[in-house]
Short mmCIF file of C-alpha atoms and ligand atoms in Angstrom, two decimals:
data_model
loop_
_atom_site.label_atom_id
_atom_site.label_comp_id
_atom_site.label_asym_id
_atom_site.label_seq_id
_atom_site.Cartn_x
_atom_site.Cartn_y
_atom_site.Cartn_z
CA MET A 923 9.51 13.19 121.46
CA ASP A 924 7.68 11.51 124.34
CA THR A 925 8.18 12.47 127.98
CA TYR A 926 11.19 10.16 128.27
CA ARG A 927 12.71 11.26 124.94
CA ARG A 928 12.88 7.64 123.78
CA GLN A 929 14.58 7.01 120.45
CA TYR A 930 13.99 3.55 118.95
CA ILE A 931 16.68 2.11 116.72
CA LYS A 932 14.47 -0.70 115.37
CA GLY A 933 11.10 0.66 116.23
CA ALA A 934 7.56 0.26 115.02
CA ILE A 935 4.32 2.15 115.39
CA LEU A 936 0.99 0.34 115.61
CA ILE A 937 -1.84 2.48 114.25
CA GLU A 938 -5.57 1.93 114.20
CA GLY A 939 -7.82 4.45 112.46
CA ASP A 940 -6.59 7.91 113.34
CA LYS A 941 -4.72 6.87 116.50
CA ILE A 942 -1.41 5.44 117.62
CA LEU A 943 -2.06 2.28 119.64
CA GLU A 944 1.52 1.56 120.60
CA VAL A 945 5.14 2.47 119.95
CA ASP A 946 7.68 -0.21 120.71
CA SER A 947 10.41 -2.34 119.17
CA SER A 948 9.60 -3.69 115.75
CA GLU A 949 9.95 -7.24 117.07
CA ALA A 950 7.33 -6.72 119.79
CA LEU A 951 4.79 -5.00 117.57
CA VAL A 952 5.10 -7.31 114.57
CA ALA A 953 4.19 -10.17 116.94
CA LYS A 954 1.25 -8.19 118.31
CA ALA A 955 -0.21 -6.93 115.01
CA GLY A 956 -2.82 -9.30 113.65
CA PRO A 957 -2.60 -10.93 110.20
CA LYS A 958 -5.00 -8.32 108.75
CA CYS A 959 -2.74 -5.46 109.76
CA GLU A 960 -1.16 -3.67 106.80
CA ARG A 961 2.61 -3.48 107.28
CA VAL A 962 4.72 -0.68 105.91
CA ASP A 963 8.42 -1.46 105.79
CA LEU A 964 10.42 1.68 106.51
CA ARG A 965 13.83 0.20 107.17
CA GLY A 966 16.56 2.80 106.91
CA LYS A 967 14.09 5.67 107.35
CA TRP A 968 13.52 7.92 110.37
CA ILE A 969 10.06 8.59 111.75
CA LEU A 970 9.25 11.86 113.47
CA PRO A 971 5.98 13.22 114.82
CA GLY A 972 4.15 15.42 112.27
CA LEU A 973 5.71 18.88 112.41
CA VAL A 974 3.83 21.89 113.80
CA ASN A 975 4.12 25.30 112.10
CA SER A 976 2.82 27.74 114.71
CA HIS A 977 2.57 30.78 112.41
CA VAL A 978 1.86 30.70 108.68
CA HIS A 979 -0.25 33.07 106.56
CA LEU A 980 -2.12 30.82 104.12
CA SER A 981 -3.65 33.75 102.27
CA GLN A 982 -0.30 35.38 101.57
CA GLN A 983 1.08 32.45 99.56
CA LEU A 984 0.19 34.06 96.23
CA GLY A 985 1.99 37.22 97.36
CA ARG A 986 5.43 35.60 97.47
CA GLY A 987 8.00 37.97 96.01
CA LEU A 988 5.90 41.09 96.53
CA GLY A 989 7.91 42.23 99.52
CA ASP A 990 11.59 41.62 98.86
CA ASP A 991 14.14 44.31 99.84
CA VAL A 992 11.66 47.01 100.91
CA SER A 993 10.97 48.83 104.18
CA LEU A 994 8.21 47.55 106.42
CA LEU A 995 5.92 50.47 105.62
CA THR A 996 6.32 49.95 101.86
CA TRP A 997 5.83 46.23 102.44
CA LEU A 998 2.57 46.83 104.31
CA HIS A 999 0.99 49.88 102.69
CA GLU A 1000 2.08 49.50 99.07
CA ARG A 1001 2.32 45.75 98.66
CA ILE A 1002 0.63 43.46 101.18
CA TRP A 1003 -2.48 45.38 102.21
CA PRO A 1004 -3.40 46.22 98.58
CA TYR A 1005 -2.70 42.60 97.65
CA GLU A 1006 -4.63 40.97 100.49
CA SER A 1007 -7.56 43.37 100.27
CA SER A 1008 -7.90 42.57 96.54
CA MET A 1009 -8.32 38.85 97.13
CA THR A 1010 -11.59 37.00 96.74
CA GLU A 1011 -12.63 33.98 98.81
CA GLU A 1012 -11.72 31.73 95.88
CA ASP A 1013 -8.24 33.33 95.74
CA SER A 1014 -7.84 32.64 99.43
CA TYR A 1015 -8.87 29.02 98.89
CA ILE A 1016 -6.28 28.49 96.11
CA SER A 1017 -3.61 30.37 98.11
CA SER A 1018 -4.33 28.09 101.08
CA LEU A 1019 -4.10 24.96 98.93
CA LEU A 1020 -0.74 26.06 97.50
CA CYS A 1021 0.58 26.92 100.95
CA GLY A 1022 -0.80 23.64 102.30
CA ILE A 1023 1.06 21.69 99.62
CA GLU A 1024 4.31 23.39 100.66
CA GLN A 1025 3.50 22.56 104.29
CA ILE A 1026 2.81 18.89 103.52
CA ARG A 1027 5.96 18.54 101.42
CA SER A 1028 8.00 19.89 104.33
CA GLY A 1029 6.48 17.52 106.89
CA VAL A 1030 3.93 19.83 108.51
CA THR A 1031 0.73 18.16 109.69
CA THR A 1032 -0.52 21.03 111.89
CA PHE A 1033 -0.33 24.78 111.50
CA ALA A 1034 -1.76 27.92 113.01
CA GLU A 1035 -2.92 30.69 110.67
CA PRO A 1036 -2.90 34.16 112.24
CA GLY A 1037 -5.73 35.47 110.13
CA GLY A 1038 -6.71 35.82 106.53
CA GLN A 1039 -9.90 37.51 105.40
CA PHE A 1040 -11.77 34.37 104.39
CA VAL A 1041 -11.99 31.68 107.01
CA ASP A 1042 -14.48 29.80 104.76
CA GLY A 1043 -11.96 29.62 101.91
CA MET A 1044 -9.17 28.51 104.24
CA GLY A 1045 -11.44 25.98 105.96
CA ARG A 1046 -12.38 24.35 102.67
CA ALA A 1047 -8.71 24.08 101.74
CA VAL A 1048 -7.68 22.53 105.06
CA SER A 1049 -10.54 20.02 104.82
CA GLU A 1050 -9.29 18.89 101.41
CA LEU A 1051 -5.57 18.95 102.25
CA GLY A 1052 -6.12 16.44 105.07
CA ILE A 1053 -3.90 18.21 107.63
CA ARG A 1054 -4.76 20.12 110.81
CA GLY A 1055 -5.16 23.85 111.02
CA ILE A 1056 -6.06 26.50 113.52
CA LEU A 1057 -7.73 29.29 111.59
CA ALA A 1058 -8.40 32.89 112.51
CA ARG A 1059 -9.65 36.01 110.82
CA SER A 1060 -7.28 38.93 110.53
CA THR A 1061 -8.91 41.52 112.74
CA MET A 1062 -8.24 45.24 112.70
CA ASP A 1063 -10.55 47.90 114.12
CA MET A 1064 -8.22 50.91 113.90
CA GLY A 1065 -5.00 52.22 112.42
CA GLU A 1066 -3.54 54.34 109.66
CA GLY A 1067 -3.45 53.35 106.00
CA LEU A 1068 -5.99 50.53 106.24
CA PRO A 1069 -7.77 49.77 102.96
CA GLU A 1070 -11.33 51.16 102.97
CA LYS A 1071 -12.99 47.75 102.66
CA TRP A 1072 -11.25 46.55 105.82
CA ARG A 1073 -12.64 49.30 108.05
CA GLU A 1074 -14.97 47.85 110.63
CA GLY A 1075 -16.06 48.45 114.21
CA THR A 1076 -15.04 46.41 117.22
CA ASP A 1077 -18.46 44.76 117.62
CA GLU A 1078 -18.62 43.75 113.98
CA ALA A 1079 -15.07 42.37 114.04
CA LEU A 1080 -15.91 40.18 117.03
CA GLU A 1081 -19.28 39.03 115.70
CA ILE A 1082 -17.71 37.79 112.45
CA GLN A 1083 -15.07 35.86 114.40
CA VAL A 1084 -17.65 34.21 116.64
CA ALA A 1085 -19.68 33.20 113.57
CA ASN A 1086 -16.53 31.71 111.95
CA LEU A 1087 -15.77 29.82 115.13
CA GLU A 1088 -19.26 28.40 115.42
CA ARG A 1089 -19.17 27.34 111.77
CA TRP A 1090 -15.69 25.77 111.61
CA ASN A 1091 -14.37 24.83 115.07
CA GLY A 1092 -14.09 21.03 115.34
CA ARG A 1093 -14.87 20.35 111.67
CA ALA A 1094 -13.07 17.76 109.47
CA ASN A 1095 -12.89 15.09 112.18
CA GLY A 1096 -11.61 17.71 114.60
CA ARG A 1097 -8.72 18.72 112.32
CA ILE A 1098 -9.93 22.30 112.09
CA ARG A 1099 -9.99 24.65 115.06
CA VAL A 1100 -10.72 28.36 115.17
CA TRP A 1101 -9.01 30.93 117.36
CA PHE A 1102 -9.29 34.68 117.77
CA GLY A 1103 -6.83 36.64 115.64
CA LEU A 1104 -5.36 40.01 116.54
CA ARG A 1105 -3.11 41.58 113.89
CA THR A 1106 -0.90 44.00 115.85
CA ILE A 1107 -1.17 46.74 118.42
CA PHE A 1108 -0.97 49.24 115.52
CA ASN A 1109 -4.39 48.04 114.36
CA ASN A 1110 -6.16 46.74 117.45
CA SER A 1111 -8.00 48.83 120.02
CA ASP A 1112 -7.74 47.91 123.68
CA ALA A 1113 -11.43 46.97 123.65
CA LEU A 1114 -10.85 44.52 120.80
CA ILE A 1115 -7.83 42.98 122.55
CA VAL A 1116 -9.63 42.52 125.87
CA ARG A 1117 -12.87 41.24 124.39
CA SER A 1118 -11.05 38.81 122.06
CA LYS A 1119 -9.34 37.28 125.09
CA GLU A 1120 -12.64 37.07 126.99
CA LEU A 1121 -14.29 35.29 124.06
CA ALA A 1122 -11.32 32.95 123.64
CA ASP A 1123 -11.70 31.96 127.30
CA LYS A 1124 -15.44 31.50 126.89
CA TYR A 1125 -15.01 29.18 123.89
CA GLY A 1126 -11.95 27.41 125.28
CA VAL A 1127 -9.69 28.47 122.39
CA GLY A 1128 -6.64 30.71 122.02
CA VAL A 1129 -5.60 34.17 120.84
CA HIS A 1130 -2.97 34.55 118.09
CA MET A 1131 -1.23 37.94 117.87
CA HIS A 1132 1.91 39.52 116.37
CA VAL A 1133 3.75 41.02 119.38
CA ALA A 1134 6.82 43.27 119.51
CA GLU A 1135 7.75 42.38 115.95
CA ILE A 1136 9.57 45.60 115.09
CA LYS A 1137 11.16 48.36 117.11
CA ASP A 1138 8.68 50.93 115.73
CA GLU A 1139 5.82 48.88 117.14
CA VAL A 1140 7.16 49.10 120.69
CA GLU A 1141 7.72 52.84 120.24
CA PHE A 1142 4.21 53.27 118.82
CA SER A 1143 2.79 51.45 121.84
CA ARG A 1144 4.79 53.65 124.20
CA ALA A 1145 3.59 56.81 122.46
CA THR A 1146 -0.09 55.86 122.18
CA ARG A 1147 -0.69 53.53 125.16
CA GLY A 1148 1.94 54.76 127.55
CA ASP A 1149 3.99 51.56 127.71
CA THR A 1150 5.68 48.88 125.57
CA THR A 1151 3.51 46.35 123.73
CA VAL A 1152 4.13 43.57 126.23
CA LYS A 1153 3.68 45.69 129.35
CA HIS A 1154 0.53 47.20 127.89
CA LEU A 1155 -0.88 43.74 127.12
CA GLU A 1156 0.04 42.75 130.68
CA SER A 1157 -1.82 45.77 132.06
CA LEU A 1158 -4.88 44.74 130.00
CA GLY A 1159 -4.73 41.34 131.70
CA VAL A 1160 -4.67 39.31 128.47
CA LEU A 1161 -1.31 37.56 128.79
CA ALA A 1162 -2.08 33.94 129.68
CA GLU A 1163 -1.53 30.31 128.71
CA ASN A 1164 -3.90 30.53 125.72
CA PHE A 1165 -2.10 33.57 124.28
CA LEU A 1166 0.24 32.85 121.34
CA ALA A 1167 2.65 35.75 120.84
CA VAL A 1168 4.38 35.76 117.47
CA HIS A 1169 7.87 37.16 116.74
CA THR A 1170 8.49 38.68 120.21
CA VAL A 1171 11.72 40.20 118.96
CA TRP A 1172 11.86 43.36 121.07
CA LEU A 1173 11.35 41.92 124.55
CA THR A 1174 13.28 43.17 127.56
CA ASP A 1175 14.49 40.73 130.21
CA GLU A 1176 11.68 41.95 132.45
CA GLU A 1177 9.14 41.16 129.71
CA ILE A 1178 10.60 37.68 129.24
CA GLY A 1179 9.92 37.24 132.96
CA ILE A 1180 6.31 38.36 132.47
CA PHE A 1181 5.83 35.84 129.64
CA ALA A 1182 7.28 33.06 131.81
CA ALA A 1183 5.08 33.97 134.78
CA ARG A 1184 1.90 34.11 132.67
CA GLY A 1185 2.65 30.98 130.61
CA VAL A 1186 2.45 32.91 127.31
CA LYS A 1187 3.43 30.79 124.29
CA VAL A 1188 5.92 32.10 121.74
CA SER A 1189 6.11 31.51 117.99
CA HIS A 1190 9.68 32.14 116.84
CA ASN A 1191 9.98 32.99 113.13
CA PRO A 1192 13.72 33.36 112.51
CA ALA A 1193 13.71 34.20 108.78
CA ALA A 1194 10.86 36.72 108.94
CA ALA A 1195 12.37 38.40 112.00
CA MET A 1196 15.69 38.86 110.23
CA ARG A 1197 13.88 40.42 107.28
CA VAL A 1198 12.59 43.14 109.61
CA LEU A 1199 15.93 43.39 111.36
CA GLY A 1200 15.66 41.52 114.61
CA PHE A 1201 16.67 38.47 116.60
CA ALA A 1202 14.28 37.20 119.28
CA LYS A 1203 16.03 36.37 122.57
CA ILE A 1204 15.30 32.66 122.25
CA PRO A 1205 18.14 31.32 124.46
CA GLU A 1206 16.94 33.62 127.25
CA MET A 1207 13.33 32.53 126.73
CA LEU A 1208 14.27 28.85 126.84
CA ASP A 1209 16.26 29.47 130.04
CA ALA A 1210 13.19 31.15 131.53
CA GLY A 1211 11.11 28.05 130.75
CA ILE A 1212 8.91 29.68 128.09
CA CYS A 1213 7.25 27.39 125.54
CA VAL A 1214 8.88 28.33 122.23
CA SER A 1215 7.53 26.99 118.94
CA LEU A 1216 8.63 27.67 115.36
CA GLY A 1217 6.80 29.36 112.49
CA THR A 1218 7.49 30.36 108.91
CA ASP A 1219 5.29 33.51 108.76
CA GLY A 1220 3.97 34.35 105.28
CA ALA A 1221 5.49 33.92 101.82
CA PRO A 1222 6.08 37.67 101.29
CA SER A 1223 7.95 37.88 104.64
CA ASN A 1224 10.22 34.90 104.40
CA ASN A 1225 9.73 33.38 100.93
CA ARG A 1226 10.37 29.81 102.14
CA MET A 1227 7.31 28.38 103.84
CA THR A 1228 9.18 25.35 105.08
CA LEU A 1229 9.89 24.52 108.70
CA VAL A 1230 12.83 22.43 107.56
CA ASP A 1231 14.63 25.66 106.63
CA GLU A 1232 13.45 27.46 109.79
CA MET A 1233 14.94 24.66 111.91
CA TRP A 1234 18.30 25.15 110.26
CA LEU A 1235 18.14 28.91 110.83
CA ALA A 1236 17.04 28.48 114.45
CA THR A 1237 20.08 26.32 115.19
CA LEU A 1238 22.39 28.96 113.70
CA ILE A 1239 21.33 32.52 114.35
CA HIS A 1240 21.32 32.52 118.15
CA LYS A 1241 24.86 31.21 118.21
CA GLY A 1242 25.88 34.17 116.10
CA ARG A 1243 23.95 36.66 118.22
CA THR A 1244 25.18 35.42 121.60
CA LEU A 1245 28.67 34.26 120.47
CA ASP A 1246 27.94 30.99 122.26
CA PRO A 1247 27.99 27.81 120.10
CA THR A 1248 26.10 25.76 122.69
CA VAL A 1249 22.82 27.73 122.76
CA VAL A 1250 19.63 26.48 121.08
CA PRO A 1251 20.89 22.95 120.35
CA ALA A 1252 19.35 20.72 117.67
CA GLU A 1253 17.21 18.76 120.13
CA ALA A 1254 15.63 21.99 121.39
CA VAL A 1255 14.82 22.99 117.81
CA LEU A 1256 13.32 19.56 117.10
CA SER A 1257 11.17 20.03 120.20
CA MET A 1258 10.01 23.44 118.94
CA VAL A 1259 8.48 21.87 115.82
CA THR A 1260 6.92 18.90 117.64
CA ARG A 1261 6.18 18.82 121.41
CA GLU A 1262 6.50 22.53 122.05
CA GLY A 1263 4.63 23.39 118.84
CA ALA A 1264 1.74 21.22 120.01
CA ARG A 1265 1.79 22.91 123.44
CA ALA A 1266 1.87 26.37 121.88
CA LEU A 1267 -1.30 25.47 119.97
CA GLN A 1268 -2.94 23.87 123.05
CA TRP A 1269 -3.14 20.60 121.13
CA ASN A 1270 -0.54 18.57 123.05
CA ASP A 1271 -3.12 16.10 124.38
CA GLN A 1272 -3.45 14.75 120.82
CA ILE A 1273 -0.34 15.63 118.82
CA GLY A 1274 3.34 16.58 119.09
CA SER A 1275 4.84 13.18 119.94
CA LEU A 1276 4.66 9.57 118.86
CA GLU A 1277 3.03 7.75 121.76
CA ALA A 1278 0.08 5.54 122.54
CA GLY A 1279 -3.26 7.35 122.44
CA LYS A 1280 -2.10 10.27 120.31
CA LYS A 1281 -3.23 10.99 116.77
CA ALA A 1282 -1.36 9.19 114.00
CA ASP A 1283 0.48 12.24 112.60
CA LEU A 1284 3.96 11.36 111.41
CA VAL A 1285 6.75 12.15 108.98
CA VAL A 1286 8.95 9.60 107.23
CA VAL A 1287 12.44 10.92 106.57
CA ASP A 1288 14.69 9.30 103.99
CA PRO A 1289 18.20 10.38 104.95
CA ASP A 1290 19.90 8.71 101.98
CA THR A 1291 20.84 11.81 100.01
CA ALA A 1292 24.22 13.41 99.38
CA ALA A 1293 23.06 16.48 101.35
CA MET A 1294 22.00 14.67 104.52
CA LEU A 1295 24.35 11.73 104.95
CA PRO A 1296 26.17 10.47 106.94
CA MET A 1297 24.09 10.12 110.10
CA HIS A 1298 26.76 10.37 112.80
CA ASP A 1299 24.42 12.49 114.88
CA PRO A 1300 20.90 11.85 113.58
CA VAL A 1301 19.07 14.28 115.87
CA ALA A 1302 21.39 17.10 114.81
CA ASN A 1303 21.02 16.04 111.17
CA MET A 1304 17.22 16.40 111.36
CA ALA A 1305 17.59 20.03 112.40
CA THR A 1306 20.71 21.06 110.50
CA SER A 1307 21.13 19.08 107.29
CA MET A 1308 17.67 17.74 106.45
CA ARG A 1309 16.13 19.27 103.33
CA THR A 1310 12.54 19.22 102.17
CA GLU A 1311 13.44 16.51 99.64
CA ASN A 1312 14.38 14.16 102.50
CA ILE A 1313 10.73 14.12 103.58
CA GLN A 1314 9.49 10.98 101.88
CA SER A 1315 5.97 10.53 103.26
CA VAL A 1316 3.59 12.26 105.67
CA MET A 1317 0.61 10.86 107.57
CA CYS A 1318 -2.04 12.96 109.30
CA ASP A 1319 -4.96 11.60 111.29
CA GLY A 1320 -4.00 8.06 110.24
CA ARG A 1321 -4.11 8.85 106.52
CA TRP A 1322 -1.21 9.30 104.09
CA VAL A 1323 -1.40 12.86 102.79
CA TYR A 1324 2.00 12.55 101.07
CA ARG A 1325 3.54 9.28 100.00
CA ASP A 1326 6.82 8.56 98.26
CA GLY A 1327 7.10 12.15 97.08
CA LYS A 1328 3.52 12.60 95.90
CA VAL A 1329 0.73 14.64 97.50
CA GLN A 1330 -2.21 12.28 97.94
CA THR A 1331 -5.06 14.57 98.84
CA VAL A 1332 -5.23 17.35 96.24
CA ASP A 1333 -4.19 17.71 92.58
CA GLU A 1334 -0.88 19.53 92.96
CA ALA A 1335 -0.36 20.33 89.27
CA ALA A 1336 -3.86 21.79 88.93
CA VAL A 1337 -3.41 23.94 92.05
CA ILE A 1338 -0.10 25.30 90.70
CA GLU A 1339 -1.66 26.29 87.36
CA GLU A 1340 -4.62 27.99 89.04
CA ALA A 1341 -2.32 29.72 91.54
CA LYS A 1342 -0.13 31.24 88.80
CA ALA A 1343 -3.13 32.77 87.04
CA ARG A 1344 -4.73 34.06 90.23
CA ALA A 1345 -1.49 35.57 91.60
CA CYS A 1346 -1.12 37.74 88.47
CA ALA A 1347 -4.80 38.71 88.50
CA ILE A 1348 -4.71 39.82 92.15
CA ALA A 1349 -1.58 41.96 91.62
CA GLU A 1350 -3.24 43.50 88.56
CA ARG A 1351 -6.45 44.31 90.47
CA ALA A 1352 -4.42 45.71 93.37
CA GLY A 1353 -2.44 47.92 91.00
CA ILE A 1354 0.87 46.60 92.34
CA ARG A 1355 3.77 47.23 89.97
CA LEU A 1356 7.23 46.18 91.07
CA PRO A 1357 10.10 48.32 89.77
CA PRO A 1358 12.37 46.28 87.48
CA ARG A 1359 15.65 45.21 89.09
CA PHE A 1360 17.51 44.61 85.83
CA ASN A 1361 17.45 46.05 82.35
CA VAL A 1362 14.56 43.95 81.11
CA GLN A 1363 14.52 43.25 77.38
CA ASP A 1364 10.87 42.77 76.52
CA SER A 1365 10.68 40.77 73.31
CA GLY A 1366 6.92 41.17 73.25
CA GLY A 1367 6.36 37.49 73.99
CA SER A 1368 3.80 36.48 76.60
CA ALA A 1369 6.50 34.75 78.66
CA ARG A 1370 7.48 38.08 80.21
CA LYS A 1371 4.07 38.87 81.54
CA SER A 1372 4.13 36.97 84.81
ZN1 LIG B 2076 2.71 37.03 110.60
#
């Protein structure tokens, strides 16, 4: 994924500490590496840069299954807001660890989190997981139906974010960064939007916002602000290179032009967008030269927090929408989760490709499974037939965080046990009761409870 799109058939990567020193033929580098250099033989495997998930809600991981087959308003007001507002910082920490494990197992070494309530809990989790994360606090200073404990003024919302940034930005050997989070135009005043962008510029970070996700949102913006979400954001002067717009499903051609002119970055979340009934105009955005990355969104919006599955969807759905089998080819999708993902997160000076001077973030793919072989067209296979189980090992910052199918940094079994207990407890506290789908026969055993 370097500038020249070089693909080595018998390649090697020379790593020192957290950095890639050189990428070349195996023959050349074996001769160059000194006798003390540890050699890892990966014959028959494929090495990719660490994948970048540009939109994933760490704190929603324990809410998986709370939002299936319901309208967006039910999803938000009766399920997700009660759930998220009933979480403690410790819940957020365990949710982040569980989500992080799913990220690692699917080859993700860097992600951007649009905003949970507890940046401290998420920060602790990212430190321990050993991967990179851009964190934000979910910020809402207005809107209907908000839980009481979330009501706060614009000043307060900004002060908390600045304090989070000063506490966490650059921590964990630079693996943690902090951005400004804006939830949606439903819940953000113009003052909050403008001042978040000003502060992001001041601190040299970015702004992460859900934009034009559903049709109702664009209509709400028109009714309350006098124009569509994108055109309103444009009139506020906040659309710029450090603005990451997520979903961007309901964009007009004119608005795609605005994004291209301003250098706005897009996070495309195919599964989550389909859940709320939309298809982002990704072929048109790519044609316009917009930087498009890929994200999973949160567990209650998609259910599979794996970029491997999003890649497969991204190669398919636009062909169906446009009736053109040549749009959004596999190599473009592979770029979205590597080079373009790194650009979207303003981190492309250090990650997103395997080349000298960049951080040693990589994924080892073992293609030898019935589901992935044969490798007639390996680049297409990575995007269309690779499964999570083909990811054999993952390195981040020069350290193996996943090796030969085992997470190296945290105790996966312990996290799973703790997560199960906490997920039930949060739903209980939030008073969320899902209607039964089938005729449940309760034998009175404890097995039914969860
Ligand atoms: Zn989201």
